[in-house]
Amino acid sequence: MKPKTLILGTCLVGILGGIFAKMWLDVPSDQSLIAETLREATRSGKEGQAGGVLDALSSGFKVGDFEPNSGEIADFVKDQKPEVTILTPTPVVRGDLAEVVSSVRIKFGVGNIGAAHTVDDVRIVLQKESGLRYGVFPTPRWRIIKVSAPNSDTIGQ
């Protein structure tokens, strides 16, 4: 083998190895991943993009004791474009589960037509699941598995 080819091949393997190591090892903290999940879900809901909301929800998602299917959630998001603001989105992480307990401001309806409510003590439970970054690299992701509010008729018990 020619020396130039050997040097070029070694450099290429080194660069690819460095990229692979960065993608494999450079995973954001659980706090950052949870904040991003909540931010993306609330942004998508406000814009009426059901896909972004559904991507943040786990397959067994529940609101109180009710387990809506993805079609019901998609219709609700498209029709109502809910503006959800989590006032103190600080998660408490325990292994593969995280919980955010906060007051939440919710506005249903489009534009100035609709009703706004502030609901206290909303409990948002998230679960760590596995996903893929760039379709190749395994990475953890957090999805919402349950939302409840013990003192509210709006969100469920």
mmCIF file with all atom_site columns, C-alpha atoms in Angstrom:
data_model
loop_
_atom_site.group_PDB
_atom_site.id
_atom_site.type_symbol
_atom_site.label_atom_id
_atom_site.label_alt_id
_atom_site.label_comp_id
_atom_site.label_asym_id
_atom_site.label_entity_id
_atom_site.label_seq_id
_atom_site.pdbx_PDB_ins_code
_atom_site.Cartn_x
_atom_site.Cartn_y
_atom_site.Cartn_z
_atom_site.occupancy
_atom_site.B_iso_or_equiv
_atom_site.pdbx_formal_charge
_atom_site.auth_seq_id
_atom_site.auth_comp_id
_atom_site.auth_asym_id
_atom_site.auth_atom_id
_atom_site.pdbx_PDB_model_num
ATOM 1   C CA . MET A 1 1   ? 0.000   0.000  0.000  1.00 0.00 ? 1   MET A CA 1
ATOM 2   C CA . LYS A 1 2   ? 1.278   3.497  -0.782 1.00 0.00 ? 2   LYS A CA 1
ATOM 3   C CA . PRO A 1 3   ? 2.236   5.719  2.178  1.00 0.00 ? 3   PRO A CA 1
ATOM 4   C CA . LYS A 1 4   ? -0.148  8.493  1.042  1.00 0.00 ? 4   LYS A CA 1
ATOM 5   C CA . THR A 1 5   ? -3.066  6.065  0.926  1.00 0.00 ? 5   THR A CA 1
ATOM 6   C CA . LEU A 1 6   ? -2.169  4.699  4.355  1.00 0.00 ? 6   LEU A CA 1
ATOM 7   C CA . ILE A 1 7   ? -1.953  8.193  5.885  1.00 0.00 ? 7   ILE A CA 1
ATOM 8   C CA . LEU A 1 8   ? -5.210  9.284  4.220  1.00 0.00 ? 8   LEU A CA 1
ATOM 9   C CA . GLY A 1 9   ? -6.991  6.115  5.385  1.00 0.00 ? 9   GLY A CA 1
ATOM 10  C CA . THR A 1 10  ? -5.701  6.540  8.939  1.00 0.00 ? 10  THR A CA 1
ATOM 11  C CA . CYS A 1 11  ? -6.863  10.180 9.036  1.00 0.00 ? 11  CYS A CA 1
ATOM 12  C CA . LEU A 1 12  ? -10.277 9.231  7.673  1.00 0.00 ? 12  LEU A CA 1
ATOM 13  C CA . VAL A 1 13  ? -10.720 6.464  10.268 1.00 0.00 ? 13  VAL A CA 1
ATOM 14  C CA . GLY A 1 14  ? -9.593  8.875  13.007 1.00 0.00 ? 14  GLY A CA 1
ATOM 15  C CA . ILE A 1 15  ? -12.076 11.561 11.919 1.00 0.00 ? 15  ILE A CA 1
ATOM 16  C CA . LEU A 1 16  ? -14.956 9.093  11.645 1.00 0.00 ? 16  LEU A CA 1
ATOM 17  C CA . GLY A 1 17  ? -14.027 7.628  15.040 1.00 0.00 ? 17  GLY A CA 1
ATOM 18  C CA . GLY A 1 18  ? -14.017 11.116 16.587 1.00 0.00 ? 18  GLY A CA 1
ATOM 19  C CA . ILE A 1 19  ? -17.433 11.937 15.117 1.00 0.00 ? 19  ILE A CA 1
ATOM 20  C CA . PHE A 1 20  ? -18.837 8.625  16.335 1.00 0.00 ? 20  PHE A CA 1
ATOM 21  C CA . ALA A 1 21  ? -17.400 9.160  19.858 1.00 0.00 ? 21  ALA A CA 1
ATOM 22  C CA . LYS A 1 22  ? -18.843 12.692 20.037 1.00 0.00 ? 22  LYS A CA 1
ATOM 23  C CA . MET A 1 23  ? -22.301 11.519 18.980 1.00 0.00 ? 23  MET A CA 1
ATOM 24  C CA . TRP A 1 24  ? -22.190 8.529  21.325 1.00 0.00 ? 24  TRP A CA 1
ATOM 25  C CA . LEU A 1 25  ? -20.836 10.312 24.388 1.00 0.00 ? 25  LEU A CA 1
ATOM 26  C CA . ASP A 1 26  ? -22.184 13.861 24.010 1.00 0.00 ? 26  ASP A CA 1
ATOM 27  C CA . VAL A 1 27  ? -25.660 13.343 25.479 1.00 0.00 ? 27  VAL A CA 1
ATOM 28  C CA . PRO A 1 28  ? -27.357 16.302 27.208 1.00 0.00 ? 28  PRO A CA 1
ATOM 29  C CA . SER A 1 29  ? -28.338 15.995 30.870 1.00 0.00 ? 29  SER A CA 1
ATOM 30  C CA . ASP A 1 30  ? -31.727 14.611 31.894 1.00 0.00 ? 30  ASP A CA 1
ATOM 31  C CA . GLN A 1 31  ? -32.750 18.106 33.048 1.00 0.00 ? 31  GLN A CA 1
ATOM 32  C CA . SER A 1 32  ? -31.980 19.525 29.576 1.00 0.00 ? 32  SER A CA 1
ATOM 33  C CA . LEU A 1 33  ? -33.762 16.702 27.764 1.00 0.00 ? 33  LEU A CA 1
ATOM 34  C CA . ILE A 1 34  ? -36.869 17.098 29.955 1.00 0.00 ? 34  ILE A CA 1
ATOM 35  C CA . ALA A 1 35  ? -36.909 20.871 29.462 1.00 0.00 ? 35  ALA A CA 1
ATOM 36  C CA . GLU A 1 36  ? -36.640 20.373 25.685 1.00 0.00 ? 36  GLU A CA 1
ATOM 37  C CA . THR A 1 37  ? -39.492 17.834 25.677 1.00 0.00 ? 37  THR A CA 1
ATOM 38  C CA . LEU A 1 38  ? -41.788 20.197 27.598 1.00 0.00 ? 38  LEU A CA 1
ATOM 39  C CA . ARG A 1 39  ? -40.763 23.204 25.485 1.00 0.00 ? 39  ARG A CA 1
ATOM 40  C CA . GLU A 1 40  ? -41.363 21.342 22.205 1.00 0.00 ? 40  GLU A CA 1
ATOM 41  C CA . ALA A 1 41  ? -44.736 19.967 23.336 1.00 0.00 ? 41  ALA A CA 1
ATOM 42  C CA . THR A 1 42  ? -46.024 23.370 24.452 1.00 0.00 ? 42  THR A CA 1
ATOM 43  C CA . ARG A 1 43  ? -44.715 25.116 21.320 1.00 0.00 ? 43  ARG A CA 1
ATOM 44  C CA . SER A 1 44  ? -46.259 22.512 19.018 1.00 0.00 ? 44  SER A CA 1
ATOM 45  C CA . GLY A 1 45  ? -49.587 22.678 20.849 1.00 0.00 ? 45  GLY A CA 1
ATOM 46  C CA . LYS A 1 46  ? -49.734 26.463 20.545 1.00 0.00 ? 46  LYS A CA 1
ATOM 47  C CA . GLU A 1 47  ? -49.063 26.194 16.811 1.00 0.00 ? 47  GLU A CA 1
ATOM 48  C CA . GLY A 1 48  ? -51.650 23.423 16.361 1.00 0.00 ? 48  GLY A CA 1
ATOM 49  C CA . GLN A 1 49  ? -49.032 20.903 15.244 1.00 0.00 ? 49  GLN A CA 1
ATOM 50  C CA . ALA A 1 50  ? -50.310 17.602 16.557 1.00 0.00 ? 50  ALA A CA 1
ATOM 51  C CA . GLY A 1 51  ? -47.226 15.655 15.448 1.00 0.00 ? 51  GLY A CA 1
ATOM 52  C CA . GLY A 1 52  ? -44.926 17.587 17.774 1.00 0.00 ? 52  GLY A CA 1
ATOM 53  C CA . VAL A 1 53  ? -47.275 17.047 20.703 1.00 0.00 ? 53  VAL A CA 1
ATOM 54  C CA . LEU A 1 54  ? -47.731 13.340 19.960 1.00 0.00 ? 54  LEU A CA 1
ATOM 55  C CA . ASP A 1 55  ? -43.964 12.914 19.712 1.00 0.00 ? 55  ASP A CA 1
ATOM 56  C CA . ALA A 1 56  ? -43.625 14.174 23.303 1.00 0.00 ? 56  ALA A CA 1
ATOM 57  C CA . LEU A 1 57  ? -46.262 11.762 24.633 1.00 0.00 ? 57  LEU A CA 1
ATOM 58  C CA . SER A 1 58  ? -45.649 8.147  25.570 1.00 0.00 ? 58  SER A CA 1
ATOM 59  C CA . SER A 1 59  ? -47.844 5.417  24.103 1.00 0.00 ? 59  SER A CA 1
ATOM 60  C CA . GLY A 1 60  ? -49.840 4.933  27.334 1.00 0.00 ? 60  GLY A CA 1
ATOM 61  C CA . PHE A 1 61  ? -50.351 8.660  27.983 1.00 0.00 ? 61  PHE A CA 1
ATOM 62  C CA . LYS A 1 62  ? -53.091 9.527  30.477 1.00 0.00 ? 62  LYS A CA 1
ATOM 63  C CA . VAL A 1 63  ? -54.843 12.715 31.522 1.00 0.00 ? 63  VAL A CA 1
ATOM 64  C CA . GLY A 1 64  ? -56.029 11.944 35.023 1.00 0.00 ? 64  GLY A CA 1
ATOM 65  C CA . ASP A 1 65  ? -57.657 8.521  34.651 1.00 0.00 ? 65  ASP A CA 1
ATOM 66  C CA . PHE A 1 66  ? -58.576 9.052  30.973 1.00 0.00 ? 66  PHE A CA 1
ATOM 67  C CA . GLU A 1 67  ? -56.361 7.528  28.274 1.00 0.00 ? 67  GLU A CA 1
ATOM 68  C CA . PRO A 1 68  ? -57.034 9.409  25.028 1.00 0.00 ? 68  PRO A CA 1
ATOM 69  C CA . ASN A 1 69  ? -55.983 7.852  21.748 1.00 0.00 ? 69  ASN A CA 1
ATOM 70  C CA . SER A 1 70  ? -53.655 9.670  19.369 1.00 0.00 ? 70  SER A CA 1
ATOM 71  C CA . GLY A 1 71  ? -56.516 10.671 17.051 1.00 0.00 ? 71  GLY A CA 1
ATOM 72  C CA . GLU A 1 72  ? -58.375 12.415 19.877 1.00 0.00 ? 72  GLU A CA 1
ATOM 73  C CA . ILE A 1 73  ? -55.217 14.233 20.928 1.00 0.00 ? 73  ILE A CA 1
ATOM 74  C CA . ALA A 1 74  ? -54.420 15.262 17.353 1.00 0.00 ? 74  ALA A CA 1
ATOM 75  C CA . ASP A 1 75  ? -57.950 16.595 16.774 1.00 0.00 ? 75  ASP A CA 1
ATOM 76  C CA . PHE A 1 76  ? -57.876 18.534 20.040 1.00 0.00 ? 76  PHE A CA 1
ATOM 77  C CA . VAL A 1 77  ? -54.500 20.124 19.276 1.00 0.00 ? 77  VAL A CA 1
ATOM 78  C CA . LYS A 1 78  ? -55.494 21.055 15.701 1.00 0.00 ? 78  LYS A CA 1
ATOM 79  C CA . ASP A 1 79  ? -58.878 22.501 16.745 1.00 0.00 ? 79  ASP A CA 1
ATOM 80  C CA . GLN A 1 80  ? -58.046 24.212 20.039 1.00 0.00 ? 80  GLN A CA 1
ATOM 81  C CA . LYS A 1 81  ? -54.349 25.124 19.656 1.00 0.00 ? 81  LYS A CA 1
ATOM 82  C CA . PRO A 1 82  ? -53.892 25.057 23.433 1.00 0.00 ? 82  PRO A CA 1
ATOM 83  C CA . GLU A 1 83  ? -51.428 27.552 24.857 1.00 0.00 ? 83  GLU A CA 1
ATOM 84  C CA . VAL A 1 84  ? -49.854 25.840 27.838 1.00 0.00 ? 84  VAL A CA 1
ATOM 85  C CA . THR A 1 85  ? -47.350 27.635 30.041 1.00 0.00 ? 85  THR A CA 1
ATOM 86  C CA . ILE A 1 86  ? -45.682 25.627 32.786 1.00 0.00 ? 86  ILE A CA 1
ATOM 87  C CA . LEU A 1 87  ? -44.829 28.288 35.354 1.00 0.00 ? 87  LEU A CA 1
ATOM 88  C CA . THR A 1 88  ? -42.084 26.371 37.221 1.00 0.00 ? 88  THR A CA 1
ATOM 89  C CA . PRO A 1 89  ? -40.850 23.565 34.946 1.00 0.00 ? 89  PRO A CA 1
ATOM 90  C CA . THR A 1 90  ? -38.296 22.141 37.385 1.00 0.00 ? 90  THR A CA 1
ATOM 91  C CA . PRO A 1 91  ? -38.257 18.330 37.244 1.00 0.00 ? 91  PRO A CA 1
ATOM 92  C CA . VAL A 1 92  ? -37.401 15.959 40.049 1.00 0.00 ? 92  VAL A CA 1
ATOM 93  C CA . VAL A 1 93  ? -35.659 12.985 38.456 1.00 0.00 ? 93  VAL A CA 1
ATOM 94  C CA . ARG A 1 94  ? -35.741 9.542  40.075 1.00 0.00 ? 94  ARG A CA 1
ATOM 95  C CA . GLY A 1 95  ? -34.071 7.006  37.803 1.00 0.00 ? 95  GLY A CA 1
ATOM 96  C CA . ASP A 1 96  ? -36.128 6.570  34.635 1.00 0.00 ? 96  ASP A CA 1
ATOM 97  C CA . LEU A 1 97  ? -39.039 8.669  35.942 1.00 0.00 ? 97  LEU A CA 1
ATOM 98  C CA . ALA A 1 98  ? -39.276 12.416 36.403 1.00 0.00 ? 98  ALA A CA 1
ATOM 99  C CA . GLU A 1 99  ? -42.002 14.584 37.857 1.00 0.00 ? 99  GLU A CA 1
ATOM 100 C CA . VAL A 1 100 ? -42.804 18.249 37.441 1.00 0.00 ? 100 VAL A CA 1
ATOM 101 C CA . VAL A 1 101 ? -45.304 19.772 39.867 1.00 0.00 ? 101 VAL A CA 1
ATOM 102 C CA . SER A 1 102 ? -46.223 23.311 38.891 1.00 0.00 ? 102 SER A CA 1
ATOM 103 C CA . SER A 1 103 ? -48.977 25.790 38.313 1.00 0.00 ? 103 SER A CA 1
ATOM 104 C CA . VAL A 1 104 ? -49.936 25.770 34.647 1.00 0.00 ? 104 VAL A CA 1
ATOM 105 C CA . ARG A 1 105 ? -51.613 28.486 32.624 1.00 0.00 ? 105 ARG A CA 1
ATOM 106 C CA . ILE A 1 106 ? -53.839 27.010 29.921 1.00 0.00 ? 106 ILE A CA 1
ATOM 107 C CA . LYS A 1 107 ? -55.659 28.871 27.181 1.00 0.00 ? 107 LYS A CA 1
ATOM 108 C CA . PHE A 1 108 ? -58.034 26.947 24.931 1.00 0.00 ? 108 PHE A CA 1
ATOM 109 C CA . GLY A 1 109 ? -59.411 28.350 21.697 1.00 0.00 ? 109 GLY A CA 1
ATOM 110 C CA . VAL A 1 110 ? -57.963 30.223 18.758 1.00 0.00 ? 110 VAL A CA 1
ATOM 111 C CA . GLY A 1 111 ? -56.898 33.862 18.934 1.00 0.00 ? 111 GLY A CA 1
ATOM 112 C CA . ASN A 1 112 ? -58.824 36.056 21.347 1.00 0.00 ? 112 ASN A CA 1
ATOM 113 C CA . ILE A 1 113 ? -61.734 33.627 21.365 1.00 0.00 ? 113 ILE A CA 1
ATOM 114 C CA . GLY A 1 114 ? -61.319 31.129 24.152 1.00 0.00 ? 114 GLY A CA 1
ATOM 115 C CA . ALA A 1 115 ? -60.880 30.775 27.864 1.00 0.00 ? 115 ALA A CA 1
ATOM 116 C CA . ALA A 1 116 ? -57.739 30.998 29.968 1.00 0.00 ? 116 ALA A CA 1
ATOM 117 C CA . HIS A 1 117 ? -57.305 29.170 33.263 1.00 0.00 ? 117 HIS A CA 1
ATOM 118 C CA . THR A 1 118 ? -54.510 28.805 35.770 1.00 0.00 ? 118 THR A CA 1
ATOM 119 C CA . VAL A 1 119 ? -54.443 25.368 37.339 1.00 0.00 ? 119 VAL A CA 1
ATOM 120 C CA . ASP A 1 120 ? -52.397 24.819 40.490 1.00 0.00 ? 120 ASP A CA 1
ATOM 121 C CA . ASP A 1 121 ? -50.459 21.691 41.448 1.00 0.00 ? 121 ASP A CA 1
ATOM 122 C CA . VAL A 1 122 ? -50.443 20.106 37.995 1.00 0.00 ? 122 VAL A CA 1
ATOM 123 C CA . ARG A 1 123 ? -48.386 16.918 38.088 1.00 0.00 ? 123 ARG A CA 1
ATOM 124 C CA . ILE A 1 124 ? -46.563 15.984 34.885 1.00 0.00 ? 124 ILE A CA 1
ATOM 125 C CA . VAL A 1 125 ? -44.864 12.576 34.953 1.00 0.00 ? 125 VAL A CA 1
ATOM 126 C CA . LEU A 1 126 ? -42.232 11.755 32.348 1.00 0.00 ? 126 LEU A CA 1
ATOM 127 C CA . GLN A 1 127 ? -40.452 8.497  31.581 1.00 0.00 ? 127 GLN A CA 1
ATOM 128 C CA . LYS A 1 128 ? -37.047 7.981  30.017 1.00 0.00 ? 128 LYS A CA 1
ATOM 129 C CA . GLU A 1 129 ? -37.236 5.959  26.813 1.00 0.00 ? 129 GLU A CA 1
ATOM 130 C CA . SER A 1 130 ? -34.673 5.073  24.212 1.00 0.00 ? 130 SER A CA 1
ATOM 131 C CA . GLY A 1 131 ? -34.539 6.833  20.888 1.00 0.00 ? 131 GLY A CA 1
ATOM 132 C CA . LEU A 1 132 ? -32.154 7.487  18.018 1.00 0.00 ? 132 LEU A CA 1
ATOM 133 C CA . ARG A 1 133 ? -30.285 10.674 17.225 1.00 0.00 ? 133 ARG A CA 1
ATOM 134 C CA . TYR A 1 134 ? -29.712 11.242 13.522 1.00 0.00 ? 134 TYR A CA 1
ATOM 135 C CA . GLY A 1 135 ? -31.339 7.857  12.973 1.00 0.00 ? 135 GLY A CA 1
ATOM 136 C CA . VAL A 1 136 ? -28.169 6.031  14.036 1.00 0.00 ? 136 VAL A CA 1
ATOM 137 C CA . PHE A 1 137 ? -26.934 6.932  17.508 1.00 0.00 ? 137 PHE A CA 1
ATOM 138 C CA . PRO A 1 138 ? -28.871 5.627  20.518 1.00 0.00 ? 138 PRO A CA 1
ATOM 139 C CA . THR A 1 139 ? -29.894 8.392  22.881 1.00 0.00 ? 139 THR A CA 1
ATOM 140 C CA . PRO A 1 140 ? -32.277 8.737  25.801 1.00 0.00 ? 140 PRO A CA 1
ATOM 141 C CA . ARG A 1 141 ? -35.450 10.756 25.378 1.00 0.00 ? 141 ARG A CA 1
ATOM 142 C CA . TRP A 1 142 ? -38.117 11.754 27.841 1.00 0.00 ? 142 TRP A CA 1
ATOM 143 C CA . ARG A 1 143 ? -41.815 11.379 27.104 1.00 0.00 ? 143 ARG A CA 1
ATOM 144 C CA . ILE A 1 144 ? -44.840 12.473 29.075 1.00 0.00 ? 144 ILE A CA 1
ATOM 145 C CA . ILE A 1 145 ? -46.779 9.515  30.482 1.00 0.00 ? 145 ILE A CA 1
ATOM 146 C CA . LYS A 1 146 ? -49.321 11.257 32.715 1.00 0.00 ? 146 LYS A CA 1
ATOM 147 C CA . VAL A 1 147 ? -50.758 14.666 33.507 1.00 0.00 ? 147 VAL A CA 1
ATOM 148 C CA . SER A 1 148 ? -53.025 15.190 36.493 1.00 0.00 ? 148 SER A CA 1
ATOM 149 C CA . ALA A 1 149 ? -54.225 17.924 38.821 1.00 0.00 ? 149 ALA A CA 1
ATOM 150 C CA . PRO A 1 150 ? -55.913 16.879 42.073 1.00 0.00 ? 150 PRO A CA 1
ATOM 151 C CA . ASN A 1 151 ? -57.858 20.132 42.489 1.00 0.00 ? 151 ASN A CA 1
ATOM 152 C CA . SER A 1 152 ? -59.086 20.726 38.952 1.00 0.00 ? 152 SER A CA 1
ATOM 153 C CA . ASP A 1 153 ? -61.956 19.699 36.747 1.00 0.00 ? 153 ASP A CA 1
ATOM 154 C CA . THR A 1 154 ? -60.059 21.009 33.703 1.00 0.00 ? 154 THR A CA 1
ATOM 155 C CA . ILE A 1 155 ? -57.223 18.475 33.804 1.00 0.00 ? 155 ILE A CA 1
ATOM 156 C CA . GLY A 1 156 ? -58.518 15.489 35.696 1.00 0.00 ? 156 GLY A CA 1
ATOM 157 C CA . GLN A 1 157 ? -57.696 13.908 38.968 1.00 0.00 ? 157 GLN A CA 1
#
